[in-house]
Coordinates of C-alpha atoms and ligand atoms in Angstrom, one line a residue:
X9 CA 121.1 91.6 144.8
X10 CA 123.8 90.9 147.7
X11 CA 126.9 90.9 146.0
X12 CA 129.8 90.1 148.7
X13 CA 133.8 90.0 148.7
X14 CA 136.6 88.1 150.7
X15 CA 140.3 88.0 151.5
X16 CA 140.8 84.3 150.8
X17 CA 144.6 82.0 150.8
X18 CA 145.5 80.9 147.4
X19 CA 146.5 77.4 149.0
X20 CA 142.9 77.1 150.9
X21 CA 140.1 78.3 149.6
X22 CA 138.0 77.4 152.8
X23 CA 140.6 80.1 154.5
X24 CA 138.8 83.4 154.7
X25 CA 138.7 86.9 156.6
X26 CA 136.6 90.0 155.8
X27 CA 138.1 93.1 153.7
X28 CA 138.1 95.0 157.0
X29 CA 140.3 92.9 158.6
X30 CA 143.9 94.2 159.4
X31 CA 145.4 91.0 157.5
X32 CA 147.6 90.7 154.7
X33 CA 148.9 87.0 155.1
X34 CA 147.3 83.2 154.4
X35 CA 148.6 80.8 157.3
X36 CA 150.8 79.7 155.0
X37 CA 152.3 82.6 154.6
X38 CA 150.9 83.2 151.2
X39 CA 149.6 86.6 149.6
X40 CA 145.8 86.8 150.5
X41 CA 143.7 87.6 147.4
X42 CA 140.2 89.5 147.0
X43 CA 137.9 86.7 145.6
X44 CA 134.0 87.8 145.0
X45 CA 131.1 86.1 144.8
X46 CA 130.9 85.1 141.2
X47 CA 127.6 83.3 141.6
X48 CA 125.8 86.2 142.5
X49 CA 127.6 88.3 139.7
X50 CA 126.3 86.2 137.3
X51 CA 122.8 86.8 137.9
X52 CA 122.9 89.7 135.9
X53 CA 124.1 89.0 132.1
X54 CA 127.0 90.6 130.1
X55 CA 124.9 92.9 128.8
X56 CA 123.2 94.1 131.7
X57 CA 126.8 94.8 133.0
X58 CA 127.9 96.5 130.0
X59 CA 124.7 98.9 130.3
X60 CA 124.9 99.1 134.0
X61 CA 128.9 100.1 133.8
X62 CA 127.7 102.7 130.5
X63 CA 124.9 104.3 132.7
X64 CA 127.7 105.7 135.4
X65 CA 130.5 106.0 133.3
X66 CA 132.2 110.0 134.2
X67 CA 128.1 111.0 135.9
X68 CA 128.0 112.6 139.4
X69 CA 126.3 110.6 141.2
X70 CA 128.1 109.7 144.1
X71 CA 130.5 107.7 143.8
X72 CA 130.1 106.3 140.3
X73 CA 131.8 108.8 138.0
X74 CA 134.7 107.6 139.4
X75 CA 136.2 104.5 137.1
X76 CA 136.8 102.5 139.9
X77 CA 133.5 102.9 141.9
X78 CA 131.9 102.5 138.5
X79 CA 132.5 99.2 138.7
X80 CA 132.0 98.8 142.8
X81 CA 130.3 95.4 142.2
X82 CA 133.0 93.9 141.1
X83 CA 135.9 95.7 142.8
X84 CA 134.7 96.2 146.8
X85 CA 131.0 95.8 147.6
X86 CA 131.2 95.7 150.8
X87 CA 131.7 99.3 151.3
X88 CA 129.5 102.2 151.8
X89 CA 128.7 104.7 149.7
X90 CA 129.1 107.2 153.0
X91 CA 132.8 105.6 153.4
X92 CA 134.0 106.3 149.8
X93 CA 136.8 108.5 149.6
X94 CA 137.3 108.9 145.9
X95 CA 138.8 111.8 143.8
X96 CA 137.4 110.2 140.7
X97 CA 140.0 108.6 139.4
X98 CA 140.3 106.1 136.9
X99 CA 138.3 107.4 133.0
X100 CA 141.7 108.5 131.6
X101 CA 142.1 109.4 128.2
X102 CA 142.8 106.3 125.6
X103 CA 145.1 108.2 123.4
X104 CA 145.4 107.9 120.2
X105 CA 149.2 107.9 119.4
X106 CA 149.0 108.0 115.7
X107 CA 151.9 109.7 114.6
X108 CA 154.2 107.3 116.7
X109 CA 152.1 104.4 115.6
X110 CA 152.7 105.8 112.2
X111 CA 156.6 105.8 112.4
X112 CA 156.5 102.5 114.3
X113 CA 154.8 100.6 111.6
X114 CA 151.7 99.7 113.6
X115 CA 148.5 100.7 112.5
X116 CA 146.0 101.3 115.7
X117 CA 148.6 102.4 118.5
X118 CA 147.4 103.6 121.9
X119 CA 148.8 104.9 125.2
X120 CA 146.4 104.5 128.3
X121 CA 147.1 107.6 130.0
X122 CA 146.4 106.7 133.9
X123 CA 149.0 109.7 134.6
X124 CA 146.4 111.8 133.7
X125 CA 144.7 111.5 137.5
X126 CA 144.6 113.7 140.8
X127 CA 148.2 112.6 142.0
X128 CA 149.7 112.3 138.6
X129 CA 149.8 108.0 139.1
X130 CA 148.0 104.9 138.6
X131 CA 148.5 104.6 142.0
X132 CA 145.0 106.3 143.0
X133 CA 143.2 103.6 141.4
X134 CA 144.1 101.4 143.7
X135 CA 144.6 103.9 146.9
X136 CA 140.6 105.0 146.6
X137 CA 139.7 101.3 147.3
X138 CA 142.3 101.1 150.5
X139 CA 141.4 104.3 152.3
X140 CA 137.8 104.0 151.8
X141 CA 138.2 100.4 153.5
X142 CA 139.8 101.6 156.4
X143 CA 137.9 104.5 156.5
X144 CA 134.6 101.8 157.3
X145 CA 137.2 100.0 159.6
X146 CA 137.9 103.0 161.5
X147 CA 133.4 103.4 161.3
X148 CA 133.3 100.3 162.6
X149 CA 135.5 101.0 165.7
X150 CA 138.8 98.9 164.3
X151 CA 141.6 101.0 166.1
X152 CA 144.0 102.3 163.4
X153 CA 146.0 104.9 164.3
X154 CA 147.6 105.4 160.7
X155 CA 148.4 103.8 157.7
X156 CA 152.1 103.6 156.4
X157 CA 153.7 102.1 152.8
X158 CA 157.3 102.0 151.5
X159 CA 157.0 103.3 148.1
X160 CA 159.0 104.8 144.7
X161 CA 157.2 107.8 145.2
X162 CA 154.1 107.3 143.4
X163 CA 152.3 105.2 146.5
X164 CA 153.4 107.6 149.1
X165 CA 152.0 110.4 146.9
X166 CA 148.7 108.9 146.4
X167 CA 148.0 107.7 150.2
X168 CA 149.3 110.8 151.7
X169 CA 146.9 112.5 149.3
X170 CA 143.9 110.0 149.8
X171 CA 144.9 109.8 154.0
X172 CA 144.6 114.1 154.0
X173 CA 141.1 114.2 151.9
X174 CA 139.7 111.5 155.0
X175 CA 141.5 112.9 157.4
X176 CA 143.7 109.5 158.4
X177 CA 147.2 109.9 159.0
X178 CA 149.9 108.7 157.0
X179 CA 153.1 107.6 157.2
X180 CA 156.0 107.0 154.3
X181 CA 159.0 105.2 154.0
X182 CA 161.4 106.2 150.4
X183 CA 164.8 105.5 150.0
X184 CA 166.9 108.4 150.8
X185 CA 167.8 110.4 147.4
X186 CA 165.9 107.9 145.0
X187 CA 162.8 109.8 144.1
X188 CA 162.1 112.9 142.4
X189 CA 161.6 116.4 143.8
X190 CA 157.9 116.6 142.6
X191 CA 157.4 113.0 144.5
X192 CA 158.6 113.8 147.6
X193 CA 156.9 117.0 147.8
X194 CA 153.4 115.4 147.2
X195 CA 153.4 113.4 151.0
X196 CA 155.1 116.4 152.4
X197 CA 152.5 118.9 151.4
X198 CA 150.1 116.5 152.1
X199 CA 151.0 116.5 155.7
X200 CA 152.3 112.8 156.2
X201 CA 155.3 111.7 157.8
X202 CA 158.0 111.2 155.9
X203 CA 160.5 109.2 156.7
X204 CA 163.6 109.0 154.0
X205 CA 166.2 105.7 154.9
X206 CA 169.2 105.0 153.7
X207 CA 168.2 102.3 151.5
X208 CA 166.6 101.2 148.4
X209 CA 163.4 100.6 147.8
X210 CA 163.2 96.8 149.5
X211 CA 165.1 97.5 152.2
X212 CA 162.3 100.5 152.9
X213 CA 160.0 97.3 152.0
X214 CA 161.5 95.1 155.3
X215 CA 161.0 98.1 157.6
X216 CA 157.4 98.7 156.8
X217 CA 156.2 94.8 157.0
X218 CA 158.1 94.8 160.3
X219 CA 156.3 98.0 162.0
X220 CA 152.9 97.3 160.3
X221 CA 153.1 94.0 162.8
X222 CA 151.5 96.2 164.5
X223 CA 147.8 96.2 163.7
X224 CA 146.8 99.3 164.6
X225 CA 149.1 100.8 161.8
X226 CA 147.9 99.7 158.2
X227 CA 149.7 98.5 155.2
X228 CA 149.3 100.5 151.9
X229 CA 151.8 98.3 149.8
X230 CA 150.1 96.6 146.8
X231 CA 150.9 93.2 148.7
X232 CA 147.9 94.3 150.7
X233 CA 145.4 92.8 147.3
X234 CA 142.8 95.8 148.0
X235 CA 144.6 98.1 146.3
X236 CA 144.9 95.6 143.2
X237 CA 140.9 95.2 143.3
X238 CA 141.1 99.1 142.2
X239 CA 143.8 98.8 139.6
X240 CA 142.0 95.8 138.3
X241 CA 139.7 98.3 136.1
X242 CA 142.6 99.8 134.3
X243 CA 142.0 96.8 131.7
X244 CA 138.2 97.0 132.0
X245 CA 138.1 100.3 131.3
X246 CA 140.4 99.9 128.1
X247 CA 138.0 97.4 126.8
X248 CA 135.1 99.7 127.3
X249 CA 136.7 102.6 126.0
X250 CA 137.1 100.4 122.7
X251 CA 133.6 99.6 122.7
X252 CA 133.8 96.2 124.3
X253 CA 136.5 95.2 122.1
X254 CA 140.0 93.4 123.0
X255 CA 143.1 94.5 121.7
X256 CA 145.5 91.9 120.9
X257 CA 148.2 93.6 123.2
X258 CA 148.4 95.7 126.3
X259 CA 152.3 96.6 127.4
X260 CA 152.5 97.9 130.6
X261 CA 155.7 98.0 132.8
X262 CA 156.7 96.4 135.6
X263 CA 158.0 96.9 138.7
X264 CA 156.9 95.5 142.1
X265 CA 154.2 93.7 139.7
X266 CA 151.1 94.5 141.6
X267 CA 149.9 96.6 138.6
X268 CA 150.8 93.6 135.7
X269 CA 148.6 91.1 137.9
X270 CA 145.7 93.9 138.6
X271 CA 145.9 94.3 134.8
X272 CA 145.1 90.3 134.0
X273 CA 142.5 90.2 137.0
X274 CA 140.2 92.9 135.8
X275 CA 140.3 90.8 132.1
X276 CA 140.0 87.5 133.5
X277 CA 137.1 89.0 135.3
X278 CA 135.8 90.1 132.4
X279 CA 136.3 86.8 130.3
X280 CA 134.8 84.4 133.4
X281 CA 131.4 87.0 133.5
X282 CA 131.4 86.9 129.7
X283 CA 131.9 90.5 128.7
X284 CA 134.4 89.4 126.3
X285 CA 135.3 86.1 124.8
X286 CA 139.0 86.4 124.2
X287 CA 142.0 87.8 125.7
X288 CA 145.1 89.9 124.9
X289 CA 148.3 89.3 125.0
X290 CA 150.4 91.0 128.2
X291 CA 154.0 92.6 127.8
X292 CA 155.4 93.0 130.6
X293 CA 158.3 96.0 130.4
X294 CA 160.8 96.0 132.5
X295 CA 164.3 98.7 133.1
X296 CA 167.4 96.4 132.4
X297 CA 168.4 97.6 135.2
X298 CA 166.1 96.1 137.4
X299 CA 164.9 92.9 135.9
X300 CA 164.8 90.3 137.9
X301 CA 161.4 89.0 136.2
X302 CA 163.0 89.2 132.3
X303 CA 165.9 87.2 133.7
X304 CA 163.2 84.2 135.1
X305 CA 161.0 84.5 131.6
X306 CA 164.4 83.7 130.1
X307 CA 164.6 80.5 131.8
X308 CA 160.9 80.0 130.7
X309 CA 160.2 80.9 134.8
X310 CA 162.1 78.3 136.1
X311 CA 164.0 80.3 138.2
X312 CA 163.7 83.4 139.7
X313 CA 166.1 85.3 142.0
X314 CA 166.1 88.6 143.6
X315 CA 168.9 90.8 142.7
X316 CA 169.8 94.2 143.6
X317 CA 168.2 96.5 141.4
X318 CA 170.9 99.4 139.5
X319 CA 170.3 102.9 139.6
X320 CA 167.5 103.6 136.7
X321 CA 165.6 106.5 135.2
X322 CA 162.4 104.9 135.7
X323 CA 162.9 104.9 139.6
X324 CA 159.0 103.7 140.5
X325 CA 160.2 100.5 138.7
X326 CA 163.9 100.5 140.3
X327 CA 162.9 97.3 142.4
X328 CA 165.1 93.8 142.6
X329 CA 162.7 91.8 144.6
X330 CA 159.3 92.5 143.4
X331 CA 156.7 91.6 146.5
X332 CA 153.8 90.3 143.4
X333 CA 156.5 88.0 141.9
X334 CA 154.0 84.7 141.8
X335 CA 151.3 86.6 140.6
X336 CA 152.9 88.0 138.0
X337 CA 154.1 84.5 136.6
X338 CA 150.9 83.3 136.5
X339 CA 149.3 86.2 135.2
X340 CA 152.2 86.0 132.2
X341 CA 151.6 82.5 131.6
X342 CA 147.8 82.8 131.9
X343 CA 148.0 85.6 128.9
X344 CA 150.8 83.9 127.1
X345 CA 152.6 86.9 128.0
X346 CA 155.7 88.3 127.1
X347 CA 158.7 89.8 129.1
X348 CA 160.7 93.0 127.5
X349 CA 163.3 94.9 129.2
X350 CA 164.8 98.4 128.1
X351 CA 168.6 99.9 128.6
X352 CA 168.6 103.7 129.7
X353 CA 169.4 104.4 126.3
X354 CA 166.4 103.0 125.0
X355 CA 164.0 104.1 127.4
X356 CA 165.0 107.8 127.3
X357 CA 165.0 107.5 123.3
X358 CA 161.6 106.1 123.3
X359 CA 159.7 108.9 126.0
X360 CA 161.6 111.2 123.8
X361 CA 159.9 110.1 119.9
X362 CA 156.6 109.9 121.9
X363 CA 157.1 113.4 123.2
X364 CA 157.5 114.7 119.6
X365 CA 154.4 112.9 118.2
X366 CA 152.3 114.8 121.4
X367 CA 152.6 112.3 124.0
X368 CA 154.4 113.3 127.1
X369 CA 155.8 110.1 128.9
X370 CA 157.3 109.3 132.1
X371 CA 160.8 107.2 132.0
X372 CA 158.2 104.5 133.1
X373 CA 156.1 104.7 130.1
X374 CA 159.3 104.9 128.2
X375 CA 160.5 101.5 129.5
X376 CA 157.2 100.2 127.9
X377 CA 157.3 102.4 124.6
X378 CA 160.8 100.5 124.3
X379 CA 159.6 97.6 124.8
X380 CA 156.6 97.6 122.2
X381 CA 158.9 99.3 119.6
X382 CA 161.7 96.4 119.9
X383 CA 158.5 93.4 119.5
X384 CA 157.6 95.6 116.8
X385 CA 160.7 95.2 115.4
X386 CA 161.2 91.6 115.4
X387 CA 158.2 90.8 114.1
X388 CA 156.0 89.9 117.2
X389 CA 153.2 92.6 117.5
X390 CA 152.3 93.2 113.6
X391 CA 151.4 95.6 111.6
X392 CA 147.1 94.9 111.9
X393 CA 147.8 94.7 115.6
X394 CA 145.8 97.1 117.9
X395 CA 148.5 97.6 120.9
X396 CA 147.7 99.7 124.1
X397 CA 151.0 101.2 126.2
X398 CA 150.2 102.0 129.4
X399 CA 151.5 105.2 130.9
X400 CA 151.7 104.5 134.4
X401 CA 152.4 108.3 135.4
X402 CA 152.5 111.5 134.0
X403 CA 155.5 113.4 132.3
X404 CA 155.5 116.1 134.5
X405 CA 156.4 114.1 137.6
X406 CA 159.6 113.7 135.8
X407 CA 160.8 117.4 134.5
X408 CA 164.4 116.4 135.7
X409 CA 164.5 113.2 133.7
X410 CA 163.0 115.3 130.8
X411 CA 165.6 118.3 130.9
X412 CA 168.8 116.3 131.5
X413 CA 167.7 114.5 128.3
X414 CA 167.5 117.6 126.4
X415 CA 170.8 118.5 128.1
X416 CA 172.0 115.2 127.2
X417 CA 173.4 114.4 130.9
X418 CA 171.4 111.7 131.9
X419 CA 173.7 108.5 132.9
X420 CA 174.5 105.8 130.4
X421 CA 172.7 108.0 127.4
X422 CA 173.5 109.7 125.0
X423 CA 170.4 111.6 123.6
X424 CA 168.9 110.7 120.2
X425 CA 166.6 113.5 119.9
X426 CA 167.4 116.4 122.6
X427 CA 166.2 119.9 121.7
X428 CA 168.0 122.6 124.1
X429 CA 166.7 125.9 123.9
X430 CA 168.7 128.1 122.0
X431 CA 170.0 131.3 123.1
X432 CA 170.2 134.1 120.9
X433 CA 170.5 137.8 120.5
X434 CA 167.8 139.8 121.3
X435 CA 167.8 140.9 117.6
X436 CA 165.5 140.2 114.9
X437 CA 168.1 139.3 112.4
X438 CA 169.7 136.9 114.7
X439 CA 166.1 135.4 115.3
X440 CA 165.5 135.2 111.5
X441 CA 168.3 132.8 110.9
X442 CA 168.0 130.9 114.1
X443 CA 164.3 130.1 112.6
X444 CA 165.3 129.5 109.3
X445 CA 168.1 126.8 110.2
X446 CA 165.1 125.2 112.4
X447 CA 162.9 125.4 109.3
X448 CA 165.4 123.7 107.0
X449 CA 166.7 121.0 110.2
X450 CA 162.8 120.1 110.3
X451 CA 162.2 119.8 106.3
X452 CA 165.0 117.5 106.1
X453 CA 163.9 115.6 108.9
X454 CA 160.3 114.8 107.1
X455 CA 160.9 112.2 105.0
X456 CA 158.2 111.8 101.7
X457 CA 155.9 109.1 102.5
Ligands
PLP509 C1 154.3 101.9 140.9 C2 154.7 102.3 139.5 C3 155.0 101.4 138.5 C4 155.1 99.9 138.8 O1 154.0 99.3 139.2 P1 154.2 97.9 140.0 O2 152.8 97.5 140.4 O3 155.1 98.1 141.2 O4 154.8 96.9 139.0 C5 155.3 101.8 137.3 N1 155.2 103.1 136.9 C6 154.9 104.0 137.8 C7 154.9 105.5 137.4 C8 154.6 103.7 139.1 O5 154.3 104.6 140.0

């Protein structure tokens, strides 16, 4: 069977270029989306699918141990197996957070751990799909010189990392002083060119689109729709790790909003090839400090309007004008989602309690922790619900955010649940009753269920 993909305009269907074009934009101006030929798809049932995806799920054969290239049918057929450059990513733990879901009240909690992957982000999800498409670009004699992305960290980490394995060079714009240490060390180890501006994250954003004009240097941002083609099977693979079950919510947070669309496109993909016959509900989690899309659900998305995002702990999602804006409405409206937003407070309260049940969460993660714990709350997600966070990246990105916490420094908190270390005499005694208070602090803290 030929199966085949697309870039095709939302406003024009009849408007299409191949996935190794350098293009980003419809004539209209629009995003360009990745459409695939859902005829030829459907020649082979759901079940056929399900078996087919089973077969190749975490095996060696090249490349379809990875989670993404698992599923290459449906996320980029049109590349060869030769061109692949894949660290197998994707096939993350589903983790079972009981003892949080215990204290929250909620019965079958999760937390889809895509941290848990060879950069430490979600972001290679989608990055295996981009590099391995200019990598047949460059096979078929396209002349790119480099390929270049304004990012929170995460994106620069992942295509720096992906560029080096296939030998491509990269090139990455941050905002000067916004990202951690252990981001910025990731490109510059990997031997890209790293360029830090003085500027946030969109005005790192402008500078990109304006030298990527330039086709023979090739946009990595998540505006560019292959990179949402890989981050699509996030959602697939949550259903399959439930045995082709739906949960009735997936949080996830939000920032630029690439990864809430790619979350409902992988589903609806799902639901229009029959693999499932229902949908969950998506809750979208975003830092009050940067939320411009909580302040359009407000107005039922009447309105939206960029704003200039605050200084946040969750820095990846510290973004005012989020490039997937449109596609996150209607993916929200299409999943009768929900908007959420978290304070600092609550976000570094929330990574913390999940910490302490064995979880180890990124601010990120925490935004989306708070999120589900405050619908929780009031009633929205209930008790019976089966509710999936998903981590976007993994804790130990974040050490700073984690030890000014327990030093109870970090701006606009003050910590719920920090736990210094203690110093003490080198002295058995001393030790003894240091041990002893910790014994009784921890007995009292157990309440008798
Ligand atoms: C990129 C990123 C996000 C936000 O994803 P968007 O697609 O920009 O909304 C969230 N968390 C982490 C850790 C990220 O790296």
């Amino acid at each position: 069977m030929q199966y085949n993909a697309w870039f095709a305009a939302q406003d024009n269907p009849n408007e299409r270029y191949p996935l190794t074009e350098v293009v980003y934009y419809s004539t209209s101006g629009g995003l360009l989306e990745v459409q695939h030929d859902l005829d030829a798809l459907r020649q082979r049932s759901a079940d056929e699918w399900k078996q087919l995806f089973e077969s190749r799920w975490m095996r060696t054969s090249w490349p379809y141990g990875s989670g993404v290239w698992g599923k290459k049918e449906w996320v980029c057929p049109v590349i060869s197996d030769d061109n692949v450059v894949s660290m197998f990513e994707g096939g993350t733990n589903l983790f079972w957070a009981e003892r949080l879901g215990i204290e929250l009240g909620v019965e079958n909690f999760w937390i889809k751990l895509c941290g848990n992957s060879h950069t430490g982000s979600f972001k290679d999800l989608g990055m295996t799909v981009l590099i391995s498409v200019v990598r047949q670009m460059i096979a078929e004699g396209k002349p790119i010189r480099a390929v270049a992305c304004a990012s929170t960290g995460d994106t620069s980490a992942a295509l720096a990392c992906y560029g080096a394995a296939a030998g491509i060079p990269t090139i990455v714009f941050l905002p000067k002083g916004k990202v951690s240490t252990a981001q910025l060390v990731q490109p510059i180890a990997h031997g890209a060119l790293v360029l830090a501006l003085d500027t946030d994250f969109d005005g790192c954003m402008r500078v990109v689109r304006s030298v990527t004009a330039d086709q023979g240097i090739y946009l990595a941002n998540s505006l560019n729709s292959l990179r949402i083609e890989g981050q699509k099977t996030v959602g697939i693979e949550i259903v399959q790790q439930f045995d082709w079950h739906v949960p009735e919510w997936i949080v996830i947070p939000g920032g630029n909003l690439g990864n809430t669309s790619a979350l409902g496109r992988g589903l609806l993909m799902m639901y229009e090839l029959g693999l499932i016959d229902r949908l969950p509900r998506i809750v979208c989690a975003q830092a009050e400090n940067a939320n411009p899309l909580y302040r359009s659900y407000q107005q039922g998305f009447a309105h939206y309007e960029p704003m200039t995002a605050r200084a946040t702990a969750a820095s990846a999602i510290q973004i005012g004008d989020p490039v997937s804006i449109n596609r996150a409405i209607r993916t929200l409206q299409r999943f009768d989602g929900i908007v959420e937003q978290a304070s600092e407070q609550e976000l570094a309260d929330a990574a913390a309690r999940a910490d302490r049940t064995g979880a180890y969460a990124c601010p990120h993660t925490g935004v989306a922790l708070a999120a589900t714990i405050k619908l929780i709350k009031r009633g929205v997600i209930q008790k019976s619900d089966r509710v999936v966070v998903i981590s976007t990246a993994h804790g130990l990105k974040f050490s700073r955010f984690k030890e000014a916490y327990h030093e109870n420094t970090l701006p606009e908190v003050t910590s719920t649940y920090p736990n210094p270390p203690v110093e003490v005499a080198a002295n058995v005694d001393a030790v003894r009753s240091v041990i002893d208070q910790y014994m009784e602090r921890i007995a009292r803290s157990i309440s008798p269920r």
